[in-house]
mmCIF file of C-alpha atoms and ligand atoms in Angstrom:
data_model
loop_
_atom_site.group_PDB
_atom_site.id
_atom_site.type_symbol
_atom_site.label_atom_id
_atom_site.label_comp_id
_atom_site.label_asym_id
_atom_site.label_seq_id
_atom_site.Cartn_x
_atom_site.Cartn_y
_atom_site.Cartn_z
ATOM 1 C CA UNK A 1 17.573 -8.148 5.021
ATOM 2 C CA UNK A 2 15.246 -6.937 2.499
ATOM 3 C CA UNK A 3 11.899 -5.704 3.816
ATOM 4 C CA UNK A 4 8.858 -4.560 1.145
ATOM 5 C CA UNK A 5 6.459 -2.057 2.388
ATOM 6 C CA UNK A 6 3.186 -1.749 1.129
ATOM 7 C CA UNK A 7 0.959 0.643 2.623
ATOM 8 C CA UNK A 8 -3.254 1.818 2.161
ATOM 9 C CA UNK A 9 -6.182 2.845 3.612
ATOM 10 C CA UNK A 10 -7.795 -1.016 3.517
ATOM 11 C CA UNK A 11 -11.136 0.127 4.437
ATOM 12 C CA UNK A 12 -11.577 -2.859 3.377
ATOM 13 C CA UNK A 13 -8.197 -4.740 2.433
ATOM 14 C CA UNK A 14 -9.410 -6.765 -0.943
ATOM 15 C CA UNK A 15 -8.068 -9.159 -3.746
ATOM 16 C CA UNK A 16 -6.626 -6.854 -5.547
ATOM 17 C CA UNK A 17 -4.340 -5.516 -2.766
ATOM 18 C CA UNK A 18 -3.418 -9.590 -1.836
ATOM 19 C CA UNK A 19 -2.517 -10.157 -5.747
ATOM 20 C CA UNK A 20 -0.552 -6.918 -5.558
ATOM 21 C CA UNK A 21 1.341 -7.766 -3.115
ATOM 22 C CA UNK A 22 2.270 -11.317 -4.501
ATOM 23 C CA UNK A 23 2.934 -9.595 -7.821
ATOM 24 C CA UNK A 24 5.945 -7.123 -5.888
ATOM 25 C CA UNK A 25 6.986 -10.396 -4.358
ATOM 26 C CA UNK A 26 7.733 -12.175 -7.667
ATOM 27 C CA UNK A 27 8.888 -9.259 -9.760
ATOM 28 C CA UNK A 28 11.502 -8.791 -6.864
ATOM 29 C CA UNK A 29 12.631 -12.193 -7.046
ATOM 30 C CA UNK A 30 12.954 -11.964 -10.787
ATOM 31 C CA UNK A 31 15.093 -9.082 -10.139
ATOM 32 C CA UNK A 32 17.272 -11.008 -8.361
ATOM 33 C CA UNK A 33 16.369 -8.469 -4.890
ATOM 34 C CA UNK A 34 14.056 -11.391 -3.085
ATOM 35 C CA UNK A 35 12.508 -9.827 -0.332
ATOM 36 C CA UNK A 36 12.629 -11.550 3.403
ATOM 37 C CA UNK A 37 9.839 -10.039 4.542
ATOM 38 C CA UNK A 38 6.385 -8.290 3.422
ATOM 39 C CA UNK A 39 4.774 -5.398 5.775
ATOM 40 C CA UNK A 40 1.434 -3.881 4.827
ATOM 41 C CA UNK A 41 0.607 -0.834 6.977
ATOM 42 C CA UNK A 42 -2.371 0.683 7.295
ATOM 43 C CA UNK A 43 -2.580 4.320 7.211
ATOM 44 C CA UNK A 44 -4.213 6.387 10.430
ATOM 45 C CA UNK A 45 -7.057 8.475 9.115
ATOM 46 C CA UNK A 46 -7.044 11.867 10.875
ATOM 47 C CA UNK A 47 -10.546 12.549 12.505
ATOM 48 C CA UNK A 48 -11.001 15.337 10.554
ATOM 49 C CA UNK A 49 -11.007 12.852 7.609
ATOM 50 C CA UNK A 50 -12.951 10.560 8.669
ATOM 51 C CA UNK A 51 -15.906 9.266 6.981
ATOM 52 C CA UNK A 52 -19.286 7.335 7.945
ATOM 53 C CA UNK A 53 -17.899 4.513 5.718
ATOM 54 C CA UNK A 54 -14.644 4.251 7.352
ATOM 55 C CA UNK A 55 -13.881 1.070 9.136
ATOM 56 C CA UNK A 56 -12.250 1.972 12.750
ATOM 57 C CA UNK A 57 -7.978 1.218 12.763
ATOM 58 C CA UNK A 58 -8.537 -1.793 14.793
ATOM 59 C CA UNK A 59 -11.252 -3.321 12.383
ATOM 60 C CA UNK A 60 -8.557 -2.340 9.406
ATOM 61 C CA UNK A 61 -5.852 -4.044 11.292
ATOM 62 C CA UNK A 62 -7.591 -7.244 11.734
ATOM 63 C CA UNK A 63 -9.146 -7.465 8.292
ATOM 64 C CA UNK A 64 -5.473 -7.194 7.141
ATOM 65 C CA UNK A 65 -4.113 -9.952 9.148
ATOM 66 C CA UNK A 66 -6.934 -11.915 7.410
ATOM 67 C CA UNK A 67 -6.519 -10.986 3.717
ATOM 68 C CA UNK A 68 -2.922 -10.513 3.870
ATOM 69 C CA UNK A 69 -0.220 -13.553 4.024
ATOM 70 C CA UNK A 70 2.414 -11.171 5.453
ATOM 71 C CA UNK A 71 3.185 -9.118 8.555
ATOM 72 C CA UNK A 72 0.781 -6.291 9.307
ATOM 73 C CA UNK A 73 1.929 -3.256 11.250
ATOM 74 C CA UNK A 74 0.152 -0.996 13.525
ATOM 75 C CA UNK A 75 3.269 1.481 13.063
ATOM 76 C CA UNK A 76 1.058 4.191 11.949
ATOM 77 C CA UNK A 77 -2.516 3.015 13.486
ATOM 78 C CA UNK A 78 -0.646 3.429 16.675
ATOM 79 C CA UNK A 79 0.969 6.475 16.335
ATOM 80 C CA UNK A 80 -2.338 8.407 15.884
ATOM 81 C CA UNK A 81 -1.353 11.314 14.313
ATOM 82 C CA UNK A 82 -1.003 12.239 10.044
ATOM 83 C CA UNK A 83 2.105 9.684 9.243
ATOM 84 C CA UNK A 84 4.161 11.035 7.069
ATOM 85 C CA UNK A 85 6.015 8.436 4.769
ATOM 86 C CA UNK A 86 9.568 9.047 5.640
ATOM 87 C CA UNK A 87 8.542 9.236 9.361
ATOM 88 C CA UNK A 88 7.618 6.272 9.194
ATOM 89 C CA UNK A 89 10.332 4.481 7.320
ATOM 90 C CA UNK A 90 12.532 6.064 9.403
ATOM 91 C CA UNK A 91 10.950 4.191 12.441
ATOM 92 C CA UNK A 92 11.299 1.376 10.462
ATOM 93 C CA UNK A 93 15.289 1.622 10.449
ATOM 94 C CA UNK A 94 14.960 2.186 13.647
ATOM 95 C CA UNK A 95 13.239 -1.004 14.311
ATOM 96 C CA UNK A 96 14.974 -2.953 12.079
ATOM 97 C CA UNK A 97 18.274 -1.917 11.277
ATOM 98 C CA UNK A 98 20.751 -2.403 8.275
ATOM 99 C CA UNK A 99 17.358 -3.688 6.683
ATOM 100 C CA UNK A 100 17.186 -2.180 3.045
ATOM 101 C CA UNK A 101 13.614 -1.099 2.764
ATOM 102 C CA UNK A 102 11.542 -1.175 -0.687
ATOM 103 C CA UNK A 103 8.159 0.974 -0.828
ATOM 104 C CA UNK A 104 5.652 -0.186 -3.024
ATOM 105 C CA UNK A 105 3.200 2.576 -4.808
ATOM 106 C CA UNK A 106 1.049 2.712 -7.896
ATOM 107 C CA UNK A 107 2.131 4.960 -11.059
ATOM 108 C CA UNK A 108 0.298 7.684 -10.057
ATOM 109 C CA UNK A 109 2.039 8.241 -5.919
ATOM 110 C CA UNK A 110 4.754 8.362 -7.690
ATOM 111 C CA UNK A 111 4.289 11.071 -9.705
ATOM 112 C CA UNK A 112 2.415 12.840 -7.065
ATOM 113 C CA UNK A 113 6.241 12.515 -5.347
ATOM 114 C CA UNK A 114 7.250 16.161 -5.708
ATOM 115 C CA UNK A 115 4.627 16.793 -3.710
ATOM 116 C CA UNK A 116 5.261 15.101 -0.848
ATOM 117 C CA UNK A 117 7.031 16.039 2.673
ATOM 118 C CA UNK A 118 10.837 15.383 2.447
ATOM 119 C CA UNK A 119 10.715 13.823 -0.931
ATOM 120 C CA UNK A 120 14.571 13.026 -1.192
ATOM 121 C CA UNK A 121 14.500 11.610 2.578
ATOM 122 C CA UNK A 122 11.958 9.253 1.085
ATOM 123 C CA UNK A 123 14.451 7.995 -1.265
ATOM 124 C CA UNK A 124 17.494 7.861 0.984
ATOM 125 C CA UNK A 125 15.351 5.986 3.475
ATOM 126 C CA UNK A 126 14.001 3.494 0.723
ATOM 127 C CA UNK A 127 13.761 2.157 -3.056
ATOM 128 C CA UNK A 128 10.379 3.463 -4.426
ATOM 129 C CA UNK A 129 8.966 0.001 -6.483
ATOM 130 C CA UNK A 130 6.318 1.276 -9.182
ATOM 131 C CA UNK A 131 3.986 -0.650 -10.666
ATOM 132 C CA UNK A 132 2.708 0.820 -14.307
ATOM 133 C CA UNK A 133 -1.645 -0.040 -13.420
ATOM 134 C CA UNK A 134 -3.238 3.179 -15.271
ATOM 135 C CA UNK A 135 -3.706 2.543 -19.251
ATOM 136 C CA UNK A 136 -2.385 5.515 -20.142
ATOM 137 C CA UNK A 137 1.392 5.209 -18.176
ATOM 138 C CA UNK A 138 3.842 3.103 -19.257
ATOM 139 C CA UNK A 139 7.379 2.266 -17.695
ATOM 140 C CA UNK A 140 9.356 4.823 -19.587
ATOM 141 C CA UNK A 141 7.229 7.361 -18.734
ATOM 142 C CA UNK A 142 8.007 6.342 -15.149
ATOM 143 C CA UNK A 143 11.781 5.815 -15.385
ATOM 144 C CA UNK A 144 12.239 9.898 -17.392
ATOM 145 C CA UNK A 145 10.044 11.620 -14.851
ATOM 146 C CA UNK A 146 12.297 9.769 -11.941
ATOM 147 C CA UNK A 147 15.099 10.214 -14.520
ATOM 148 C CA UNK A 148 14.745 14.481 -14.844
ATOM 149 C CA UNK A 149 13.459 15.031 -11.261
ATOM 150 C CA UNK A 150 15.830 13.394 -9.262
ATOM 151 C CA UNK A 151 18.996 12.515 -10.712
ATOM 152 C CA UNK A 152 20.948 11.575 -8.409
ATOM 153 C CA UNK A 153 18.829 9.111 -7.206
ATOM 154 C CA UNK A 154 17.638 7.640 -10.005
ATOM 155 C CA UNK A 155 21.751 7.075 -10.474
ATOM 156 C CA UNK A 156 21.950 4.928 -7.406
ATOM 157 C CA UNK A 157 19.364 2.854 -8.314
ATOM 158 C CA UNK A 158 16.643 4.581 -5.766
ATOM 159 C CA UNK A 159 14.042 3.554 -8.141
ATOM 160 C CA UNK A 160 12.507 0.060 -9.325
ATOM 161 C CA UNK A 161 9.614 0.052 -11.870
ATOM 162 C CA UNK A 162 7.341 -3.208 -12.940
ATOM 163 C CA UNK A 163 4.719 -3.920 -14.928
ATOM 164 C CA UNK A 164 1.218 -5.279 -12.984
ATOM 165 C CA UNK A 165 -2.308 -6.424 -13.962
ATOM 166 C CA UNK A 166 -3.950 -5.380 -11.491
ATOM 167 C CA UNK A 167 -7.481 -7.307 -10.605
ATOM 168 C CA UNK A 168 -10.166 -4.539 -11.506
ATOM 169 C CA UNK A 169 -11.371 -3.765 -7.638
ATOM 170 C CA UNK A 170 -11.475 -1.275 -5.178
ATOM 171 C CA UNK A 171 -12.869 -1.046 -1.907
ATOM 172 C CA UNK A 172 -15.253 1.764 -2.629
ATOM 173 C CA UNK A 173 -16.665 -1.013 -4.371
ATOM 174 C CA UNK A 174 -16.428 -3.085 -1.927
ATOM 175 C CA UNK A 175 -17.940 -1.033 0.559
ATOM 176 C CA UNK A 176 -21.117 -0.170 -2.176
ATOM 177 C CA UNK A 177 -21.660 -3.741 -2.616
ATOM 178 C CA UNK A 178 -21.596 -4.395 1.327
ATOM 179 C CA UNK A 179 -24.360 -1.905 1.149
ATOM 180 C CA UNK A 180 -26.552 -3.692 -1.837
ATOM 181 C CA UNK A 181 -25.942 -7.042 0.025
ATOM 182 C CA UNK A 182 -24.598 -8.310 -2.966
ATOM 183 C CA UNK A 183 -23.336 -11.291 -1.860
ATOM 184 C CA UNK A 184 -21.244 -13.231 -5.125
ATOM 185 C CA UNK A 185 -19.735 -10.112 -6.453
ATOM 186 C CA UNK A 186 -18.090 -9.825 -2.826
ATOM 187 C CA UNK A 187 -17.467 -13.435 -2.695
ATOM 188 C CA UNK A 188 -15.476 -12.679 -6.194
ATOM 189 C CA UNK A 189 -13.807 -9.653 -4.669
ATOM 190 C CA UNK A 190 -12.813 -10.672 -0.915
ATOM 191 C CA UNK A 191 -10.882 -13.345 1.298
ATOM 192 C CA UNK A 192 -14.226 -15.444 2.978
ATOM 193 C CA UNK A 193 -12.827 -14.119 6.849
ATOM 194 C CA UNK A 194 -12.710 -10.853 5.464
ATOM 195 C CA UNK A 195 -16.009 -11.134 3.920
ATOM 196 C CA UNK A 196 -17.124 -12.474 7.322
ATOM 197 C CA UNK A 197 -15.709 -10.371 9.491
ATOM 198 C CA UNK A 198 -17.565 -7.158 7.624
ATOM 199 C CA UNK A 199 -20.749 -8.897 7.921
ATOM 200 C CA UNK A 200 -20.335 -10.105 11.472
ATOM 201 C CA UNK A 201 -19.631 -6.787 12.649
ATOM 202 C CA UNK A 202 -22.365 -4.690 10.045
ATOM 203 C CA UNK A 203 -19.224 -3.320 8.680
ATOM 204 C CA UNK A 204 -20.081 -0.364 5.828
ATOM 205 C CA UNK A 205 -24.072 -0.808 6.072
HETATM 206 P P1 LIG B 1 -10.595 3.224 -2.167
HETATM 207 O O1 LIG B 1 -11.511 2.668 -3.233
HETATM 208 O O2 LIG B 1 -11.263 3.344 -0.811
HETATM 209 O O3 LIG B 1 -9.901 4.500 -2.585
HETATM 210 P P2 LIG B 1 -8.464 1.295 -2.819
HETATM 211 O O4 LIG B 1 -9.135 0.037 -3.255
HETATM 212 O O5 LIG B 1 -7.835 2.159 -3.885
HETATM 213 O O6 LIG B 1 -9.447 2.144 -1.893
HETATM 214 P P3 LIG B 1 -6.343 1.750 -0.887
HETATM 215 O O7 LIG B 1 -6.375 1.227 0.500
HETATM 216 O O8 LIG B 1 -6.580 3.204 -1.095
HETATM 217 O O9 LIG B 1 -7.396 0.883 -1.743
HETATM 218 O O10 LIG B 1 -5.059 1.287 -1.663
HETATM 219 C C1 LIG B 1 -3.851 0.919 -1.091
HETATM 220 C C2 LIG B 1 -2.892 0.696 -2.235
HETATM 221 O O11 LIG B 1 -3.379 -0.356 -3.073
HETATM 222 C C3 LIG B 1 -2.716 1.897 -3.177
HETATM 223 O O12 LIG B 1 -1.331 1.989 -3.507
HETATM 224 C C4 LIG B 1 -3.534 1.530 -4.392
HETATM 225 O O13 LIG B 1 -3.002 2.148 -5.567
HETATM 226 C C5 LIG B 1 -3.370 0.025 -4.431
HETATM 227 N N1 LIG B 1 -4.524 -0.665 -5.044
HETATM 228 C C6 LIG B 1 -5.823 -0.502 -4.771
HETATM 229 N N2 LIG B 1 -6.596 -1.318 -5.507
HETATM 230 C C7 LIG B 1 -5.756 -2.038 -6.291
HETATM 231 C C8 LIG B 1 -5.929 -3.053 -7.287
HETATM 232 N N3 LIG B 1 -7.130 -3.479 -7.648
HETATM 233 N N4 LIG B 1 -4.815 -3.536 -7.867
HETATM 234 C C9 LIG B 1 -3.589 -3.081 -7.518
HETATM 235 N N5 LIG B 1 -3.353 -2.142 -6.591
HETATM 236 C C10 LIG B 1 -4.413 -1.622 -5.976
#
C-alpha cells in the first residue's frame, strides 16, 4: 500500500493546497507509484506559537475534511505536543504497516532538510516527493543538493522530484481578505463550506 502524506498549518486549508494535492496524485500515477491513499495532517501549533489569527486544531481539522477529498488525520492535533516529522511517520508505520509512505514538501523544506531532527530517519521512514514552486529552483538543483548530501539515499531512490504550478494563494491571504470582507477574491480562493464555515464561526476577524 502506498500512502502520500501531505502535511501544513491550514489556518485556513485553501485551493492551492486541494490542487496540490491532486497534482502529487497524478505525477505519482505517471510515475507508475499510484498512491492508495492521501493523508493531509495538520500540524499542532505549540502555545507558545500561537497567534491571534490562528484557527483552533479542531476548526483546522474540520475545514480540512471540507476542502480536502482525502483522509485527514488528527495524528499530530492529538498528540499536543511539537511533532516532529519522523515521529510522526513512525506512528504512521505503526498504524499502518508494510505501507510505503511518500511525504510531500515544497522546494524549499527540502532544502531546509539538514536542518531538521533525525534527517536520515526521515528518509528511511519515507520517500521525500518535491515539487519545484519557487522561480528561481529548478529540478536539478533539487536532485544535486539530495545528490551531495545524502548519497546513499538518493541511491535507493529515497527521493522523488516533480514539477507543479502552483495556484498563486496562501492563507495569510486568506486570512487578510477574511478581514477586508472581501467576499469574490475568497470565493476565487476557497471551497464554498470552507468559506462558510470561517464566516459562520467569525473565523480570522
Ligand atoms: P501561510 O500563508 O499561513 O504561511 P500557506 O498558505 O503557506 O500558509 P501552509 O499550511 O503553511 O499554507 O502550507 C502547507 C503546505 O502547502 C506547505 O508545504 C506549503 O509549501 C504548501 N502550499 C501552500 N500554499 C500553496 C500553493 N498555493 N500551492 C502549492 N503549495 C502550497
Amino acid at each position: 500500500m502506498r500512502i502520500g502524506i501531505f502535511g501544513g498549518t491550514f489556518n485556513p486549508p485553501h485551493l492551492g493546497h486541494r490542487h496540490i494535492v491532486e497534482d502529487f496524485r497524478e505525477k505519482m500515477a505517471a510515475a507508475g507509484l499510484p498512491l492508495d491513499k492521501v493523508l493531509i495532517i495538520p500540524t499542532f501549533v505549540p502555545p507558545h506559537k500561537e497567534t491571534p489569527d490562528l484557527a483552533s486544531g479542531e476548526d483546522r481539522l474540520a475545514m480540512c475534511r471540507l476542502n480536502f477529498d482525502a483522509e485527514v488525520s488528527d495524528l499530530e492535533i492529538r498528540r499536543g505536543d511539537t511533532s516532529y516529522t519522523w515521529m510522526t511517520l513512525e506512528d504512521l508505520h505503526a498504524q499502518y504497516e508494510d505501507a510505503e509512505l511518500y511525504f510531500l514538501m515544497g522546494d524549499d523544506m527540502l532544502l531546509y532538510l539538514p536542518h531538521w531532527k533525525r534527517p536520515e530517519k526521515v528518509l528511511e521512514e519515507a520517500v521525500l516527493v518535491s515539487t519545484v514552486r519557487s522561480d528561481d529552483c529548478t529540478v536539478d538543483t533539487l536532485r544535486t543538493f539530495a545528490q551531495e548530501t545524502y548519497p546513499d539515499q538518493y541511491a535507493a531512490g529515497r527521493f522523488l522530484f516533480f514539477e507543479s504550478e502552483p495556484l498563486p494563494m496562501s492563507s495569510t491571504e486568506v486570512r487578510d481578505l477574511v478581514r477586508a470582507h472581501q467576499y469574490v477574491e475568497l470565493e476565487q480562493r476557497l471551497d464554498p463550506a470552507v468559506l462558510r464555515y470561517i464566516l459562520e464561526r467569525e473565523l480570522y476577524t
